[in-house]
mmCIF file of C-alpha atoms and ligand atoms in Angstrom:
data_model
loop_
_atom_site.group_PDB
_atom_site.id
_atom_site.type_symbol
_atom_site.label_atom_id
_atom_site.label_comp_id
_atom_site.label_asym_id
_atom_site.label_seq_id
_atom_site.Cartn_x
_atom_site.Cartn_y
_atom_site.Cartn_z
ATOM 1 C CA UNK A 1 -33.663 -101.388 -7.876
ATOM 2 C CA UNK A 2 -29.710 -100.590 -7.975
ATOM 3 C CA UNK A 3 -28.187 -98.554 -4.773
ATOM 4 C CA UNK A 4 -26.051 -97.053 -7.094
ATOM 5 C CA UNK A 5 -26.247 -95.353 -11.106
ATOM 6 C CA UNK A 6 -23.650 -95.326 -13.132
ATOM 7 C CA UNK A 7 -22.989 -94.220 -16.783
ATOM 8 C CA UNK A 8 -20.375 -92.548 -18.590
ATOM 9 C CA UNK A 9 -20.522 -89.897 -20.648
ATOM 10 C CA UNK A 10 -17.321 -87.791 -22.299
ATOM 11 C CA UNK A 11 -15.522 -89.318 -19.817
ATOM 12 C CA UNK A 12 -17.089 -88.162 -17.047
ATOM 13 C CA UNK A 13 -18.432 -90.782 -14.836
ATOM 14 C CA UNK A 14 -21.546 -89.911 -13.380
ATOM 15 C CA UNK A 15 -22.422 -92.188 -9.510
ATOM 16 C CA UNK A 16 -25.679 -91.319 -8.098
ATOM 17 C CA UNK A 17 -26.465 -92.364 -4.992
ATOM 18 C CA UNK A 18 -30.085 -94.052 -5.705
ATOM 19 C CA UNK A 19 -32.635 -94.716 -2.494
ATOM 20 C CA UNK A 20 -34.721 -91.680 -2.595
ATOM 21 C CA UNK A 21 -37.224 -93.353 -0.011
ATOM 22 C CA UNK A 22 -34.651 -93.351 2.298
ATOM 23 C CA UNK A 23 -33.288 -90.204 1.214
ATOM 24 C CA UNK A 24 -30.186 -92.220 -0.559
ATOM 25 C CA UNK A 25 -28.963 -93.104 3.165
ATOM 26 C CA UNK A 26 -26.153 -95.298 3.561
ATOM 27 C CA UNK A 27 -26.218 -99.628 4.119
ATOM 28 C CA UNK A 28 -24.347 -101.697 3.741
ATOM 29 C CA UNK A 29 -24.801 -102.539 0.374
ATOM 30 C CA UNK A 30 -24.772 -98.828 -0.982
ATOM 31 C CA UNK A 31 -21.199 -98.135 0.716
ATOM 32 C CA UNK A 32 -19.530 -101.477 -0.481
ATOM 33 C CA UNK A 33 -21.015 -100.278 -4.497
ATOM 34 C CA UNK A 34 -19.545 -96.658 -4.016
ATOM 35 C CA UNK A 35 -16.132 -98.053 -3.016
ATOM 36 C CA UNK A 36 -16.336 -100.497 -6.121
ATOM 37 C CA UNK A 37 -17.907 -97.939 -8.151
ATOM 38 C CA UNK A 38 -15.082 -95.931 -7.013
ATOM 39 C CA UNK A 39 -12.392 -98.019 -8.112
ATOM 40 C CA UNK A 40 -14.188 -98.912 -11.219
ATOM 41 C CA UNK A 41 -13.351 -95.159 -11.977
ATOM 42 C CA UNK A 42 -9.605 -95.080 -10.847
ATOM 43 C CA UNK A 43 -8.949 -98.603 -13.235
ATOM 44 C CA UNK A 44 -10.535 -97.223 -16.188
ATOM 45 C CA UNK A 45 -8.772 -94.834 -18.765
ATOM 46 C CA UNK A 46 -11.883 -93.451 -20.429
ATOM 47 C CA UNK A 47 -12.408 -92.048 -16.983
ATOM 48 C CA UNK A 48 -11.254 -88.182 -16.180
ATOM 49 C CA UNK A 49 -13.863 -86.598 -13.641
ATOM 50 C CA UNK A 50 -16.087 -88.286 -11.563
ATOM 51 C CA UNK A 51 -19.438 -86.881 -10.953
ATOM 52 C CA UNK A 52 -20.862 -87.649 -7.358
ATOM 53 C CA UNK A 53 -24.856 -86.744 -7.099
ATOM 54 C CA UNK A 54 -27.884 -87.893 -5.588
ATOM 55 C CA UNK A 55 -31.856 -89.502 -6.743
ATOM 56 C CA UNK A 56 -35.021 -87.037 -6.253
ATOM 57 C CA UNK A 57 -35.152 -85.014 -2.710
ATOM 58 C CA UNK A 58 -31.955 -85.382 -0.864
ATOM 59 C CA UNK A 59 -28.000 -85.858 -1.553
ATOM 60 C CA UNK A 60 -27.660 -88.330 1.666
ATOM 61 C CA UNK A 61 -28.935 -88.756 4.697
ATOM 62 C CA UNK A 62 -26.062 -90.591 6.341
ATOM 63 C CA UNK A 63 -26.097 -93.358 7.409
ATOM 64 C CA UNK A 64 -29.838 -96.003 7.080
ATOM 65 C CA UNK A 65 -30.463 -96.115 10.549
ATOM 66 C CA UNK A 66 -33.469 -98.356 9.879
ATOM 67 C CA UNK A 67 -30.245 -100.471 8.949
ATOM 68 C CA UNK A 68 -28.525 -99.866 12.633
ATOM 69 C CA UNK A 69 -31.356 -101.304 14.461
ATOM 70 C CA UNK A 70 -33.190 -103.723 11.934
ATOM 71 C CA UNK A 71 -32.424 -107.696 11.421
ATOM 72 C CA UNK A 72 -28.302 -108.315 11.165
ATOM 73 C CA UNK A 73 -27.200 -104.763 11.860
ATOM 74 C CA UNK A 74 -23.871 -104.119 10.909
ATOM 75 C CA UNK A 75 -21.909 -103.957 13.608
ATOM 76 C CA UNK A 76 -20.286 -100.486 14.682
ATOM 77 C CA UNK A 77 -16.443 -102.357 14.711
ATOM 78 C CA UNK A 78 -17.412 -102.510 10.622
ATOM 79 C CA UNK A 79 -19.278 -99.415 9.928
ATOM 80 C CA UNK A 80 -16.639 -97.077 9.923
ATOM 81 C CA UNK A 81 -13.575 -99.776 8.640
ATOM 82 C CA UNK A 82 -15.512 -100.799 6.124
ATOM 83 C CA UNK A 83 -18.067 -98.307 4.917
ATOM 84 C CA UNK A 84 -17.073 -94.550 5.305
ATOM 85 C CA UNK A 85 -13.162 -94.800 6.005
ATOM 86 C CA UNK A 86 -12.023 -96.542 2.646
ATOM 87 C CA UNK A 87 -14.506 -94.609 0.867
ATOM 88 C CA UNK A 88 -13.018 -91.261 1.861
ATOM 89 C CA UNK A 89 -9.856 -92.318 1.456
ATOM 90 C CA UNK A 90 -10.859 -93.369 -2.485
ATOM 91 C CA UNK A 91 -12.059 -89.679 -2.892
ATOM 92 C CA UNK A 92 -9.219 -88.369 -1.761
ATOM 93 C CA UNK A 93 -6.616 -90.762 -3.676
ATOM 94 C CA UNK A 94 -8.127 -91.223 -6.217
ATOM 95 C CA UNK A 95 -5.969 -89.564 -9.436
ATOM 96 C CA UNK A 96 -8.975 -87.816 -10.793
ATOM 97 C CA UNK A 97 -11.207 -84.711 -9.919
ATOM 98 C CA UNK A 98 -14.374 -85.707 -7.846
ATOM 99 C CA UNK A 99 -16.663 -83.338 -8.405
ATOM 100 C CA UNK A 100 -20.050 -83.181 -5.462
ATOM 101 C CA UNK A 101 -23.149 -82.463 -7.182
ATOM 102 C CA UNK A 102 -25.131 -81.671 -3.898
ATOM 103 C CA UNK A 103 -28.725 -81.903 -5.173
ATOM 104 C CA UNK A 104 -30.429 -81.463 -1.462
ATOM 105 C CA UNK A 105 -30.291 -82.338 1.955
ATOM 106 C CA UNK A 106 -26.977 -83.514 2.786
ATOM 107 C CA UNK A 107 -26.454 -85.381 7.052
ATOM 108 C CA UNK A 108 -23.917 -86.933 8.682
ATOM 109 C CA UNK A 109 -21.392 -89.220 6.779
ATOM 110 C CA UNK A 110 -23.418 -88.061 3.764
ATOM 111 C CA UNK A 111 -22.474 -84.401 4.505
ATOM 112 C CA UNK A 112 -18.736 -84.956 5.093
ATOM 113 C CA UNK A 113 -18.488 -87.653 2.048
ATOM 114 C CA UNK A 114 -19.662 -84.117 -0.274
ATOM 115 C CA UNK A 115 -17.310 -82.311 1.571
ATOM 116 C CA UNK A 116 -14.071 -84.506 1.208
ATOM 117 C CA UNK A 117 -14.414 -83.676 -2.358
ATOM 118 C CA UNK A 118 -12.619 -81.846 -4.835
ATOM 119 C CA UNK A 119 -14.943 -79.671 -6.573
ATOM 120 C CA UNK A 120 -18.339 -78.870 -4.067
ATOM 121 C CA UNK A 121 -21.614 -77.415 -5.118
ATOM 122 C CA UNK A 122 -25.118 -77.346 -4.103
ATOM 123 C CA UNK A 123 -28.464 -76.629 -5.391
ATOM 124 C CA UNK A 124 -29.765 -72.880 -3.820
ATOM 125 C CA UNK A 125 -32.350 -76.137 -1.919
ATOM 126 C CA UNK A 126 -29.602 -78.163 -1.172
ATOM 127 C CA UNK A 127 -27.934 -78.007 2.769
ATOM 128 C CA UNK A 128 -25.647 -79.606 4.846
ATOM 129 C CA UNK A 129 -25.816 -81.155 8.245
ATOM 130 C CA UNK A 130 -23.495 -82.348 11.002
ATOM 131 C CA UNK A 131 -26.445 -84.837 12.168
ATOM 132 C CA UNK A 132 -24.725 -87.348 14.326
ATOM 133 C CA UNK A 133 -24.278 -85.034 17.950
ATOM 134 C CA UNK A 134 -28.427 -85.291 17.230
ATOM 135 C CA UNK A 135 -28.110 -88.823 17.849
ATOM 136 C CA UNK A 136 -25.151 -88.890 20.379
ATOM 137 C CA UNK A 137 -22.572 -89.757 18.090
ATOM 138 C CA UNK A 138 -18.992 -88.221 16.913
ATOM 139 C CA UNK A 139 -18.685 -86.452 13.393
ATOM 140 C CA UNK A 140 -17.001 -89.194 10.843
ATOM 141 C CA UNK A 141 -16.251 -89.856 7.394
ATOM 142 C CA UNK A 142 -13.537 -87.333 7.728
ATOM 143 C CA UNK A 143 -15.385 -84.478 9.075
ATOM 144 C CA UNK A 144 -13.290 -83.430 11.791
ATOM 145 C CA UNK A 145 -10.536 -83.346 9.607
ATOM 146 C CA UNK A 146 -12.272 -81.617 6.697
ATOM 147 C CA UNK A 147 -14.570 -78.885 8.495
ATOM 148 C CA UNK A 148 -12.484 -77.048 10.535
ATOM 149 C CA UNK A 149 -10.121 -76.868 7.638
ATOM 150 C CA UNK A 150 -12.751 -75.243 5.269
ATOM 151 C CA UNK A 151 -14.470 -72.887 7.283
ATOM 152 C CA UNK A 152 -12.345 -72.222 10.828
ATOM 153 C CA UNK A 153 -12.333 -74.560 14.214
ATOM 154 C CA UNK A 154 -14.832 -72.478 15.598
ATOM 155 C CA UNK A 155 -17.314 -72.719 13.338
ATOM 156 C CA UNK A 156 -16.919 -76.546 12.962
ATOM 157 C CA UNK A 157 -17.163 -76.953 16.680
ATOM 158 C CA UNK A 158 -20.474 -75.202 16.846
ATOM 159 C CA UNK A 159 -21.804 -76.767 14.139
ATOM 160 C CA UNK A 160 -20.741 -80.521 15.359
ATOM 161 C CA UNK A 161 -22.144 -79.799 18.812
ATOM 162 C CA UNK A 162 -25.540 -78.281 17.685
ATOM 163 C CA UNK A 163 -26.397 -80.109 14.633
ATOM 164 C CA UNK A 164 -27.380 -76.720 12.924
ATOM 165 C CA UNK A 165 -28.945 -77.274 9.374
ATOM 166 C CA UNK A 166 -26.304 -75.295 7.092
ATOM 167 C CA UNK A 167 -28.813 -74.038 3.833
ATOM 168 C CA UNK A 168 -26.164 -74.017 0.381
ATOM 169 C CA UNK A 169 -25.826 -70.161 0.159
ATOM 170 C CA UNK A 170 -24.361 -69.991 4.320
ATOM 171 C CA UNK A 171 -22.244 -73.304 3.320
ATOM 172 C CA UNK A 172 -20.602 -71.108 0.071
ATOM 173 C CA UNK A 173 -20.482 -67.734 2.090
ATOM 174 C CA UNK A 174 -18.201 -69.648 4.940
ATOM 175 C CA UNK A 175 -15.947 -71.045 2.283
ATOM 176 C CA UNK A 176 -17.942 -74.753 2.960
ATOM 177 C CA UNK A 177 -18.244 -75.304 -0.793
ATOM 178 C CA UNK A 178 -17.326 -73.793 -3.762
ATOM 179 C CA UNK A 179 -20.176 -72.262 -5.365
ATOM 180 C CA UNK A 180 -24.653 -72.846 -5.039
ATOM 181 C CA UNK A 181 -26.804 -72.467 -8.075
ATOM 182 C CA UNK A 182 -30.307 -72.390 -8.564
ATOM 183 C CA UNK A 183 -32.574 -74.902 -8.148
ATOM 184 C CA UNK A 184 -33.350 -74.246 -12.421
ATOM 185 C CA UNK A 185 -29.980 -74.166 -13.554
ATOM 186 C CA UNK A 186 -28.616 -76.413 -10.932
ATOM 187 C CA UNK A 187 -27.606 -79.916 -12.721
ATOM 188 C CA UNK A 188 -26.443 -77.844 -16.402
ATOM 189 C CA UNK A 189 -24.169 -75.764 -13.878
ATOM 190 C CA UNK A 190 -22.629 -78.464 -12.335
ATOM 191 C CA UNK A 191 -22.317 -80.759 -15.180
ATOM 192 C CA UNK A 192 -20.438 -78.312 -17.330
ATOM 193 C CA UNK A 193 -17.443 -78.034 -14.408
ATOM 194 C CA UNK A 194 -17.653 -81.717 -14.727
ATOM 195 C CA UNK A 195 -17.072 -81.682 -18.162
ATOM 196 C CA UNK A 196 -14.107 -78.200 -18.705
ATOM 197 C CA UNK A 197 -11.669 -80.466 -15.827
ATOM 198 C CA UNK A 198 -12.854 -84.021 -18.282
ATOM 199 C CA UNK A 199 -11.362 -81.757 -20.621
ATOM 200 C CA UNK A 200 -8.471 -80.273 -18.457
ATOM 201 C CA UNK A 201 -4.924 -81.997 -18.326
ATOM 202 C CA UNK A 202 -5.989 -84.840 -15.861
ATOM 203 C CA UNK A 203 -2.128 -85.600 -14.540
ATOM 204 C CA UNK A 204 -1.705 -81.778 -13.897
ATOM 205 C CA UNK A 205 -4.935 -81.566 -11.949
ATOM 206 C CA UNK A 206 -4.165 -86.065 -9.817
ATOM 207 C CA UNK A 207 -0.802 -84.009 -8.972
ATOM 208 C CA UNK A 208 -2.858 -80.856 -7.727
ATOM 209 C CA UNK A 209 -4.550 -83.010 -5.541
ATOM 210 C CA UNK A 210 -1.424 -84.928 -4.449
ATOM 211 C CA UNK A 211 0.160 -81.459 -3.799
ATOM 212 C CA UNK A 212 -3.075 -80.276 -1.762
ATOM 213 C CA UNK A 213 -3.240 -83.622 -0.033
ATOM 214 C CA UNK A 214 0.266 -83.422 1.229
ATOM 215 C CA UNK A 215 -0.031 -79.640 2.028
ATOM 216 C CA UNK A 216 -2.665 -80.916 5.029
ATOM 217 C CA UNK A 217 0.042 -81.852 7.006
ATOM 218 C CA UNK A 218 3.341 -80.664 5.522
ATOM 219 C CA UNK A 219 5.902 -77.892 6.785
ATOM 220 C CA UNK A 220 6.686 -75.356 4.331
ATOM 221 C CA UNK A 221 10.074 -76.832 3.308
ATOM 222 C CA UNK A 222 8.276 -80.249 2.773
ATOM 223 C CA UNK A 223 6.141 -78.832 0.485
ATOM 224 C CA UNK A 224 8.105 -77.002 -1.372
ATOM 225 C CA UNK A 225 10.047 -80.295 -1.930
ATOM 226 C CA UNK A 226 6.409 -82.139 -3.008
ATOM 227 C CA UNK A 227 5.661 -78.989 -5.076
ATOM 228 C CA UNK A 228 9.250 -79.818 -6.778
ATOM 229 C CA UNK A 229 8.683 -83.197 -7.214
ATOM 230 C CA UNK A 230 5.206 -83.606 -8.500
ATOM 231 C CA UNK A 231 5.772 -80.440 -10.803
ATOM 232 C CA UNK A 232 8.420 -82.373 -11.997
ATOM 233 C CA UNK A 233 6.136 -85.487 -12.880
ATOM 234 C CA UNK A 234 3.564 -82.738 -14.441
ATOM 235 C CA UNK A 235 6.197 -81.060 -16.798
ATOM 236 C CA UNK A 236 6.748 -84.601 -18.664
ATOM 237 C CA UNK A 237 3.349 -85.358 -19.485
ATOM 238 C CA UNK A 238 1.766 -85.097 -23.314
ATOM 239 C CA UNK A 239 -0.625 -82.698 -22.016
ATOM 240 C CA UNK A 240 2.064 -79.886 -21.175
ATOM 241 C CA UNK A 241 3.518 -80.208 -24.252
ATOM 242 C CA UNK A 242 0.195 -79.277 -25.685
ATOM 243 C CA UNK A 243 -0.879 -77.279 -23.737
ATOM 244 C CA UNK A 244 2.591 -74.858 -24.260
ATOM 245 C CA UNK A 245 2.309 -75.753 -28.042
ATOM 246 C CA UNK A 246 -0.826 -74.338 -28.180
ATOM 247 C CA UNK A 247 -0.001 -71.676 -26.071
ATOM 248 C CA UNK A 248 2.188 -70.202 -28.351
ATOM 249 C CA UNK A 249 0.350 -71.219 -31.265
ATOM 250 C CA UNK A 250 -2.847 -69.234 -30.141
ATOM 251 C CA UNK A 251 -4.900 -72.031 -30.505
ATOM 252 C CA UNK A 252 -7.174 -74.162 -27.734
ATOM 253 C CA UNK A 253 -5.248 -76.983 -26.099
ATOM 254 C CA UNK A 254 -6.340 -80.473 -27.091
ATOM 255 C CA UNK A 255 -6.066 -82.332 -24.066
ATOM 256 C CA UNK A 256 -5.598 -86.220 -23.292
ATOM 257 C CA UNK A 257 -5.441 -86.983 -20.026
ATOM 258 C CA UNK A 258 -2.080 -88.043 -20.627
HETATM 259 C C1 LHQ B 1 -34.017 -91.537 6.135
HETATM 260 C C2 LHQ B 1 -33.157 -91.822 7.104
HETATM 261 C C3 LHQ B 1 -31.428 -92.520 7.519
HETATM 262 C C4 LHQ B 1 -32.957 -93.589 7.072
HETATM 263 C C5 LHQ B 1 -33.788 -90.246 6.223
HETATM 264 N N1 LHQ B 1 -32.101 -93.149 7.561
HETATM 265 N N2 LHQ B 1 -34.134 -93.369 6.759
HETATM 266 C C6 LHQ B 1 -21.840 -93.854 11.731
HETATM 267 C C7 LHQ B 1 -21.317 -94.639 12.814
HETATM 268 C C8 LHQ B 1 -21.817 -95.409 13.191
HETATM 269 C C9 LHQ B 1 -23.318 -95.285 13.137
HETATM 270 C C10 LHQ B 1 -24.356 -94.479 12.588
HETATM 271 O O1 LHQ B 1 -23.866 -93.792 11.356
HETATM 272 C C11 LHQ B 1 -22.433 -93.149 11.158
HETATM 273 C C12 LHQ B 1 -22.864 -92.005 10.281
HETATM 274 C C13 LHQ B 1 -23.629 -90.954 10.367
HETATM 275 O O2 LHQ B 1 -23.879 -90.772 9.125
HETATM 276 S S1 LHQ B 1 -24.411 -90.976 11.798
HETATM 277 C C14 LHQ B 1 -25.933 -89.952 11.111
HETATM 278 C C15 LHQ B 1 -26.864 -90.798 10.475
HETATM 279 N N3 LHQ B 1 -27.970 -89.552 9.891
HETATM 280 C C16 LHQ B 1 -28.699 -89.116 10.653
HETATM 281 O O3 LHQ B 1 -28.273 -89.051 11.747
HETATM 282 C C17 LHQ B 1 -29.416 -88.637 9.581
HETATM 283 C C18 LHQ B 1 -31.849 -88.776 9.817
HETATM 284 N N4 LHQ B 1 -31.832 -87.817 9.142
HETATM 285 C C19 LHQ B 1 -32.533 -86.628 9.486
HETATM 286 O O4 LHQ B 1 -32.558 -86.241 10.534
HETATM 287 C C20 LHQ B 1 -33.228 -85.711 8.819
HETATM 288 O O5 LHQ B 1 -34.399 -87.165 7.594
HETATM 289 C C21 LHQ B 1 -33.078 -85.157 7.697
HETATM 290 C C22 LHQ B 1 -32.684 -83.976 7.859
HETATM 291 C C23 LHQ B 1 -31.663 -85.747 6.861
HETATM 292 C C24 LHQ B 1 -34.122 -84.533 6.408
HETATM 293 O O6 LHQ B 1 -35.228 -83.982 7.124
HETATM 294 P P1 LHQ B 1 -36.317 -84.032 6.450
HETATM 295 O O7 LHQ B 1 -36.133 -83.354 4.902
HETATM 296 O O8 LHQ B 1 -37.905 -83.581 7.662
HETATM 297 O O9 LHQ B 1 -37.079 -85.547 6.016
HETATM 298 P P2 LHQ B 1 -37.808 -86.694 6.401
HETATM 299 O O10 LHQ B 1 -36.974 -86.752 8.022
HETATM 300 O O11 LHQ B 1 -39.235 -86.884 6.642
HETATM 301 O O12 LHQ B 1 -36.613 -88.307 5.610
HETATM 302 C C25 LHQ B 1 -37.478 -88.492 4.915
HETATM 303 C C26 LHQ B 1 -37.479 -89.720 4.300
HETATM 304 O O13 LHQ B 1 -36.303 -90.473 4.491
HETATM 305 C C27 LHQ B 1 -37.992 -90.467 5.578
HETATM 306 O O14 LHQ B 1 -39.214 -91.676 5.286
HETATM 307 P P3 LHQ B 1 -40.658 -91.304 5.602
HETATM 308 O O15 LHQ B 1 -40.506 -93.508 5.064
HETATM 309 O O16 LHQ B 1 -40.591 -91.716 6.685
HETATM 310 O O17 LHQ B 1 -40.546 -90.973 4.637
HETATM 311 C C28 LHQ B 1 -36.990 -90.348 6.624
HETATM 312 O O18 LHQ B 1 -36.811 -91.345 7.715
HETATM 313 C C29 LHQ B 1 -36.369 -91.196 5.640
HETATM 314 N N5 LHQ B 1 -34.573 -91.035 6.182
HETATM 315 N N6 LHQ B 1 -32.556 -90.168 6.835
HETATM 316 N N7 LHQ B 1 -30.258 -91.304 8.046
#
């Protein structure tokens, strides 16, 4: 059984973590395959949005702890360098929106990979756990960078130290995620967001992402310069022309992602 399911539907690439019996925890094979799928999405002009989710009850329980204690485990020196860090970097730098549809529990690296996506939605029965402290590790996969920026230093610090489980509703309330949907409507509603994004001006969204990335360590002066440069690029896209023309002509724009 493939550890990742992949399909492209209406310009949305659906990437499904598929080790349900292990709560979609990452072994080396799945971590490398996810990177490959993200690269494929980056290089495929037909893909305008990536929709990341999990199969079964969980979204992802982080590292497969069985793999670490089994035969020929990957060494600690490769786990971050070759597995999680490239995944987070690819998600943050791919010039297309990545929506994470958190269908169930997201723990450890699974939580932090979800939280680094551009739009994070969750089903009402999902939850988020910074599970690392429970096994004597530190939060990785960008968690110490992302979480304090999302919910503030104190909440992040306490959640990372205590390893508490945060419900999807609470995660939405504290600004950790964008929205929570009842389980029954979650799949449809999260896909609707992906389809909406796939019909928008893809390059404009990519430049928005680049500007947001840059804002994380820029001064205001440097950020204004970044906005200036990226707005110039956005203004030279075909989709910008179409957006303005459609507005003047009082019709819906037909964006092509160009
Ligand atoms: C699992 C796992 C799992 C294997 C559930 N592995 N089987 C970076 C640096 C280097 C090394 C280490 O890792 C990292 C990054 C990390 O991600 S560290 C954090 C690793 N993850 C965890 O510590 C989470 C471990 N899992 C849990 O705490 C619980 O399973 C959660 C809270 C996710 C879910 O709890 P429950 O809903 O009660 O489910 P469960 O515990 O019964 O799990 C269901 C099945 O999934 C079970 O299998 P079984 O055959 O007994 O039914 C678990 O063994 C399996 N599973 N997580 N990470």
